Tab-separated table of C-alpha atoms and ligand atoms in Angstrom:
chain	number	residue	atom	x	y	z
P	257	MET	CA	-3.232	74.145	-22.718
P	258	GLU	CA	-2.493	77.835	-22.880
P	259	ASP	CA	-4.124	78.312	-19.467
P	260	VAL	CA	-1.989	75.556	-17.978
P	261	GLN	CA	1.150	77.155	-19.372
P	262	GLN	CA	0.134	80.548	-18.026
P	263	THR	CA	-0.529	79.124	-14.582
P	264	ALA	CA	2.834	77.378	-14.602
P	265	ALA	CA	4.544	80.606	-15.649
P	266	SER	CA	2.837	82.600	-12.916
P	267	GLU	CA	3.715	79.960	-10.314
P	268	ALA	CA	7.352	80.029	-11.411
P	269	GLN	CA	7.295	83.789	-10.972
P	270	THR	CA	5.755	83.485	-7.522
P	271	ALA	CA	8.436	81.024	-6.464
P	272	THR	CA	11.128	83.692	-6.566
P	273	HIS	CA	8.907	86.503	-5.276
P	274	MET	CA	8.370	86.881	-1.563
P	275	VAL	CA	6.143	89.889	-2.199
P	276	ARG	CA	4.185	90.780	-5.297
P	277	THR	CA	1.532	93.434	-5.686
P	278	GLU	CA	-0.476	93.791	-8.861
P	279	GLN	CA	-2.078	97.131	-9.657
P	280	LEU	CA	-2.526	97.876	-5.969
P	281	VAL	CA	-4.963	100.708	-5.262
P	282	LYS	CA	-5.602	102.314	-1.879
P	283	CYS	CA	-7.714	105.405	-1.229
P	284	PHE	CA	-8.525	107.387	1.878
P	285	GLY	CA	-11.835	109.004	0.917
P	286	SER	CA	-11.184	110.780	-2.359
P	287	ASN	CA	-7.409	110.759	-1.787
P	288	VAL	CA	-5.808	108.061	-3.974
P	289	VAL	CA	-2.759	107.078	-1.957
P	290	LEU	CA	-1.604	104.078	-4.008
P	291	ASP	CA	-2.477	104.351	-7.658
P	292	GLY	CA	-1.899	101.037	-9.399
P	293	VAL	CA	1.333	99.956	-7.725
P	294	ASP	CA	3.226	96.890	-9.012
P	295	PHE	CA	5.827	96.088	-6.375
P	296	THR	CA	7.910	92.951	-6.057
P	297	VAL	CA	10.492	91.679	-3.609
P	298	ASP	CA	12.526	88.565	-4.330
P	299	ARG	CA	13.468	86.076	-1.661
P	300	GLY	CA	16.475	87.290	0.314
P	301	GLN	CA	16.281	90.725	-1.243
P	302	VAL	CA	16.515	94.008	0.649
P	303	VAL	CA	14.248	96.592	-0.962
P	304	VAL	CA	14.426	100.157	0.299
P	305	VAL	CA	11.498	102.458	-0.456
P	306	ILE	CA	12.267	106.171	-0.607
P	307	GLY	CA	10.269	109.240	-1.605
P	308	PRO	CA	8.788	112.486	-0.350
P	309	SER	CA	6.533	112.614	2.677
P	310	GLY	CA	2.968	111.711	1.729
P	311	SER	CA	3.944	109.698	-1.367
P	312	GLY	CA	2.387	106.476	-0.006
P	313	LYS	CA	5.386	104.554	1.390
P	314	THR	CA	3.943	103.765	4.811
P	315	THR	CA	0.566	102.917	3.340
P	316	LEU	CA	2.212	100.459	0.957
P	317	LEU	CA	3.881	98.679	3.897
P	318	ARG	CA	0.668	98.655	5.909
P	319	CYS	CA	-1.252	97.159	2.990
P	320	LEU	CA	1.332	94.368	2.680
P	321	ASN	CA	0.466	93.290	6.214
P	322	HIS	CA	-3.261	93.977	5.752
P	323	LEU	CA	-3.169	96.702	8.372
P	324	GLU	CA	-5.093	98.608	5.681
P	325	LYS	CA	-7.847	97.242	3.473
P	326	ILE	CA	-7.167	97.789	-0.201
P	327	ASP	CA	-9.476	99.193	-2.865
P	328	GLY	CA	-8.116	97.392	-5.890
P	329	GLY	CA	-5.506	94.971	-7.174
P	330	ARG	CA	-3.917	92.040	-5.424
P	331	ILE	CA	-1.138	91.401	-2.904
P	332	TYR	CA	0.676	88.090	-2.626
P	333	ILE	CA	3.160	87.126	0.075
P	334	ASP	CA	5.030	83.924	-0.573
P	335	GLY	CA	2.462	83.119	-3.269
P	336	GLN	CA	-0.540	83.529	-0.953
P	337	LEU	CA	-3.172	86.189	-1.521
P	338	VAL	CA	-3.077	88.615	1.425
P	339	GLY	CA	-6.201	89.702	3.285
P	340	TYR	CA	-8.684	88.350	0.787
P	341	ARG	CA	-9.711	85.155	-0.920
P	342	GLU	CA	-11.337	84.582	-4.247
P	343	LYS	CA	-14.919	83.358	-4.339
P	344	ASN	CA	-16.776	83.017	-7.641
P	345	GLY	CA	-14.282	85.367	-9.277
P	346	LYS	CA	-14.737	88.038	-6.577
P	347	LEU	CA	-12.483	89.033	-3.695
P	348	ILE	CA	-13.904	88.735	-0.212
P	349	GLU	CA	-12.066	89.573	2.968
P	350	ASP	CA	-10.284	86.604	4.477
P	351	SER	CA	-11.052	85.149	7.890
P	352	GLU	CA	-9.432	86.762	10.924
P	353	ALA	CA	-7.634	83.499	11.621
P	354	ASN	CA	-5.994	83.466	8.181
P	355	ILE	CA	-5.061	87.130	8.439
P	356	ALA	CA	-3.533	86.519	11.877
P	357	LEU	CA	-1.575	83.568	10.495
P	358	MET	CA	-0.207	85.684	7.654
P	359	ARG	CA	0.730	88.479	10.076
P	360	SER	CA	2.550	86.026	12.320
P	361	GLN	CA	4.875	85.253	9.394
P	362	VAL	CA	5.652	88.891	8.640
P	363	GLY	CA	7.593	91.019	11.123
P	364	PHE	CA	6.606	94.680	11.281
P	365	VAL	CA	8.825	97.250	12.960
P	366	PHE	CA	7.097	100.584	13.540
P	367	GLN	CA	8.495	104.065	13.905
P	368	ARG	CA	7.257	104.031	17.506
P	369	PHE	CA	8.468	100.894	19.175
P	370	ASN	CA	5.159	99.936	20.825
P	371	LEU	CA	6.713	97.727	23.494
P	372	PHE	CA	4.473	96.603	26.347
P	373	ALA	CA	5.432	99.078	29.100
P	374	HIS	CA	4.682	96.703	31.960
P	375	LYS	CA	6.763	93.821	30.559
P	376	THR	CA	10.530	93.409	30.562
P	377	ALA	CA	12.526	93.198	27.335
P	378	LEU	CA	12.505	89.402	27.580
P	379	GLN	CA	8.786	89.236	28.362
P	380	ASN	CA	8.063	91.486	25.374
P	381	ILE	CA	9.962	89.103	23.104
P	382	ILE	CA	8.429	85.847	24.327
P	383	GLU	CA	4.798	87.004	24.473
P	384	ALA	CA	3.674	86.337	20.896
P	385	PRO	CA	5.637	83.124	20.210
P	386	ILE	CA	4.013	81.603	23.312
P	387	GLN	CA	0.515	83.127	23.019
P	388	VAL	CA	0.103	83.137	19.239
P	389	GLN	CA	2.366	80.339	18.033
P	390	HIS	CA	1.852	78.173	21.140
P	391	ARG	CA	5.505	77.210	21.220
P	392	PRO	CA	7.101	75.693	24.349
P	393	LYS	CA	8.139	78.378	26.834
P	394	ASP	CA	11.656	77.004	27.441
P	395	GLU	CA	12.495	76.987	23.766
P	396	VAL	CA	11.119	80.503	23.287
P	397	ILE	CA	13.072	81.886	26.258
P	398	GLU	CA	16.280	80.363	24.923
P	399	GLN	CA	15.660	81.919	21.520
P	400	ALA	CA	14.820	85.276	23.146
P	401	HIS	CA	18.213	85.318	24.908
P	402	GLU	CA	19.906	84.546	21.590
P	403	LEU	CA	18.003	87.366	19.912
P	404	LEU	CA	18.894	89.801	22.691
P	405	ARG	CA	22.537	88.850	22.135
P	406	LYS	CA	22.107	89.369	18.415
P	407	VAL	CA	20.795	92.917	18.886
P	408	GLY	CA	23.488	93.658	21.486
P	409	LEU	CA	21.251	93.692	24.554
P	410	SER	CA	22.149	90.532	26.485
P	411	GLU	CA	22.415	92.558	29.669
P	412	LYS	CA	18.951	94.067	29.328
P	413	ALA	CA	16.724	90.980	29.431
P	414	ASP	CA	15.092	92.057	32.696
P	415	ALA	CA	14.905	95.781	31.964
P	416	TYR	CA	11.546	97.492	31.516
P	417	PRO	CA	11.141	99.737	28.447
P	418	HIS	CA	11.299	102.995	30.432
P	419	ARG	CA	14.817	102.024	31.546
P	420	LEU	CA	15.959	101.634	27.929
P	421	SER	CA	16.981	104.312	25.430
P	422	GLY	CA	14.939	104.728	22.259
P	423	GLY	CA	17.583	102.853	20.275
P	424	GLN	CA	17.572	99.994	22.777
P	425	GLN	CA	13.765	99.851	22.727
P	426	GLN	CA	13.770	99.685	18.958
P	427	ARG	CA	16.337	96.863	19.042
P	428	VAL	CA	14.067	94.963	21.458
P	429	ALA	CA	11.195	95.586	19.026
P	430	ILE	CA	13.289	94.074	16.225
P	431	ALA	CA	14.153	91.061	18.413
P	432	ARG	CA	10.467	90.702	19.241
P	433	ALA	CA	9.560	90.607	15.542
P	434	LEU	CA	12.346	88.096	14.833
P	435	ALA	CA	11.140	85.792	17.614
P	436	MET	CA	8.208	84.818	15.380
P	437	ASN	CA	10.703	83.453	12.826
P	438	PRO	CA	9.227	85.635	10.082
P	439	LYS	CA	9.879	85.023	6.417
P	440	LEU	CA	9.718	88.737	5.714
P	441	MET	CA	10.521	91.853	7.751
P	442	LEU	CA	8.903	95.242	7.124
P	443	PHE	CA	10.523	98.361	8.607
P	444	ASP	CA	8.480	101.560	8.658
P	445	GLU	CA	10.814	104.480	9.310
P	446	ALA	CA	12.292	102.502	12.174
P	447	THR	CA	14.837	105.188	13.048
P	448	SER	CA	12.800	108.359	12.463
P	449	ALA	CA	11.707	108.772	16.079
P	450	LEU	CA	15.232	108.352	17.467
P	451	ASP	CA	17.721	110.952	18.595
P	452	PRO	CA	20.411	111.178	15.905
P	453	GLU	CA	23.089	109.538	18.049
P	454	LEU	CA	20.916	106.409	18.457
P	455	VAL	CA	20.127	105.880	14.782
P	456	GLY	CA	23.370	104.064	13.987
P	457	GLU	CA	22.902	101.213	16.472
P	458	VAL	CA	19.492	100.356	14.984
P	459	LEU	CA	20.719	100.600	11.404
P	460	ALA	CA	23.621	98.295	12.347
P	461	VAL	CA	21.168	95.614	13.486
P	462	MET	CA	19.171	96.015	10.272
P	463	ARG	CA	22.340	95.810	8.219
P	464	GLN	CA	23.346	92.598	9.990
P	465	LEU	CA	19.943	91.060	9.283
P	466	ALA	CA	20.304	91.971	5.627
P	467	GLU	CA	23.724	90.330	5.500
P	468	GLU	CA	22.237	87.167	6.978
P	469	GLY	CA	19.836	86.962	4.032
P	470	MET	CA	16.579	88.148	5.591
P	471	THR	CA	14.022	89.379	3.067
P	472	MET	CA	13.337	92.995	4.006
P	473	VAL	CA	11.290	95.966	2.883
P	474	VAL	CA	12.608	99.144	4.456
P	475	VAL	CA	10.925	102.539	4.300
P	476	THR	CA	13.527	105.071	5.377
P	477	HIS	CA	14.915	108.550	5.009
P	478	GLU	CA	18.425	107.192	5.662
P	479	MET	CA	19.902	107.500	2.202
P	480	GLY	CA	23.263	106.128	3.348
P	481	PHE	CA	21.573	102.912	4.421
P	482	ALA	CA	19.675	102.736	1.123
P	483	ARG	CA	22.867	103.213	-0.858
P	484	ASP	CA	24.925	100.691	1.108
P	485	VAL	CA	22.483	97.960	2.066
P	486	ALA	CA	19.682	97.884	-0.515
P	487	ASP	CA	19.724	95.404	-3.348
P	488	HIS	CA	16.969	97.383	-4.957
P	489	VAL	CA	15.670	100.922	-4.394
P	490	VAL	CA	12.110	101.988	-5.146
P	491	PHE	CA	11.383	105.693	-5.516
P	492	MET	CA	7.741	106.665	-4.911
P	493	ASP	CA	6.104	109.987	-5.596
P	494	LYS	CA	2.430	110.948	-5.603
P	495	ALA	CA	1.013	107.458	-5.033
P	496	GLN	CA	3.110	105.766	-7.720
P	497	ILE	CA	6.422	104.040	-8.201
P	498	VAL	CA	8.277	106.512	-10.364
P	499	GLU	CA	11.568	104.680	-10.703
P	500	GLN	CA	13.267	101.586	-9.311
P	501	GLY	CA	16.568	99.838	-9.721
P	502	PRO	CA	19.882	99.080	-8.025
P	503	PRO	CA	21.180	101.822	-5.701
P	504	GLN	CA	23.881	102.721	-8.212
P	505	GLN	CA	21.228	103.571	-10.820
P	506	ILE	CA	19.016	105.557	-8.464
P	507	PHE	CA	21.704	107.477	-6.607
P	508	ASN	CA	24.376	107.971	-9.273
P	509	ASP	CA	22.785	107.568	-12.623
P	510	THR	CA	19.103	108.471	-12.559
P	511	GLN	CA	17.648	109.846	-15.753
P	512	ASN	CA	14.372	110.640	-14.027
P	513	GLU	CA	13.693	114.298	-13.288
P	514	ARG	CA	11.494	113.605	-10.231
P	515	THR	CA	14.033	111.246	-8.674
P	516	ARG	CA	16.797	113.761	-9.309
P	517	LYS	CA	14.797	116.567	-7.721
P	518	PHE	CA	13.987	114.502	-4.624
P	519	LEU	CA	17.587	113.373	-4.155
P	520	GLY	CA	18.756	116.928	-4.669
P	521	ARG	CA	16.684	117.932	-1.664
P	522	VAL	CA	17.664	115.108	0.696
P	523	LEU	CA	21.312	114.323	-0.104
A	4	LIG	P1	4.562	108.454	3.306
A	4	LIG	O1	4.819	107.246	4.129
A	4	LIG	O2	5.208	108.397	1.948
A	4	LIG	O3	4.884	109.737	4.031
A	4	LIG	P2	1.795	107.842	3.767
A	4	LIG	O4	1.573	106.488	3.217
A	4	LIG	O5	1.971	107.987	5.241
A	4	LIG	O6	3.009	108.507	2.990
A	4	LIG	O7	0.601	108.784	3.350
A	4	LIG	C1	0.136	108.885	2.015
A	4	LIG	C2	-1.114	109.751	1.988
A	4	LIG	O8	-2.158	109.074	2.668
A	4	LIG	C3	-0.966	111.090	2.662
A	4	LIG	O9	-1.703	112.036	1.903
A	4	LIG	C4	-1.609	110.882	4.013
A	4	LIG	O10	-2.138	112.076	4.511
A	4	LIG	C5	-2.707	109.890	3.687
A	4	LIG	N1	-3.056	109.003	4.821
A	4	LIG	C6	-2.240	108.099	5.397
A	4	LIG	N2	-2.878	107.416	6.382
A	4	LIG	C7	-4.136	107.926	6.403
A	4	LIG	C8	-5.309	107.650	7.184
A	4	LIG	N3	-5.290	106.710	8.153
A	4	LIG	N4	-6.411	108.364	6.942
A	4	LIG	C9	-6.451	109.311	5.980
A	4	LIG	N5	-5.394	109.625	5.191
A	4	LIG	C10	-4.253	108.945	5.402
C-alpha cells in the first residue's frame, strides 16, 4: 500500500515537471563537473541558469539531451527516463531510436548556430521535420514560413547562411528547433558568439517564446534577460546548484555569499 502511495505521489510530481534530475553526476576523467544536481523545471516555466565559467552549466544542458552520458543519478523529461532504461534494477543505455525520439522533442540552440551552409534558411528549417518526423512536405514548408515570420525573417527564406548576420543565423536556428514542435527548448549561451549589437534581436525572440508559454532552460550571461524573463533562476558554482529562486530573490535579496560575489563581478 505504501509503495502504491509513493508511486502515485511521484507520478503526481512528474506531471507538473517537464524536467527533473535526481542526484545527477557527471565526470570528465577525475573532474567532477556535476556533483549530485537536483534540477527541476515545471511545465511552461522559464528557468535561467547562471554561474561562473566552468561551473557545469553547459554540461547540465547537454546531459538533459543525452549529448553527454552521465555517471550517476537520473534524468526525466516529461516523466520519461532520458538516455537509459531500467533492467533488473540497473540502468542500461537506451536504444539509439529512443534517444533520437527524445531528442526530436527537445529543441537545442547552441552558441554556434550550426546551420547547414549549403542549404537556404527555409531548407535548414524543413530538413528534420521531413527526414526525422516524416511529416508531409507541404505542411512543413507552410510551418517554416510561419516560423520565419515569427523570428522576423520572412524575407530571408531563400538566403544561404553566409548571407545572413550572426543574429539572423541564430534566429533561423531557433526557427529550425521550433519546427520540430518541441515540448522543451534548451538554449546554451545562444547570444555569446554574437556581436553586441545583434544580441538584442535574438533575446527578443527568446522573450517572445517565453511569453507564449514555451518551457525553456536558458544558460546565459545576460543578467538583464535573467532578471526580466526568468520565472526561476538557478545559480551554479563548482559543479553544484548553490542557490535557486525567483529573480527577485537571486538578484535583489540573496543571502548567499557565493551568489553575491558572482553577481558583484558580473552586474
Ligand atoms: P560552464 O558552462 O558553466 O562554463 P561547462 O559545463 O562548460 O561549464 O564545463 C564544466 C567543466 O567541465 C569545466 O571544468 C570544463 O573544462 C569541463 N568540460 C566540459 N566539457 C568537457 C569535455 N568534453 N571534456 C573534458 N572536460 C570538459
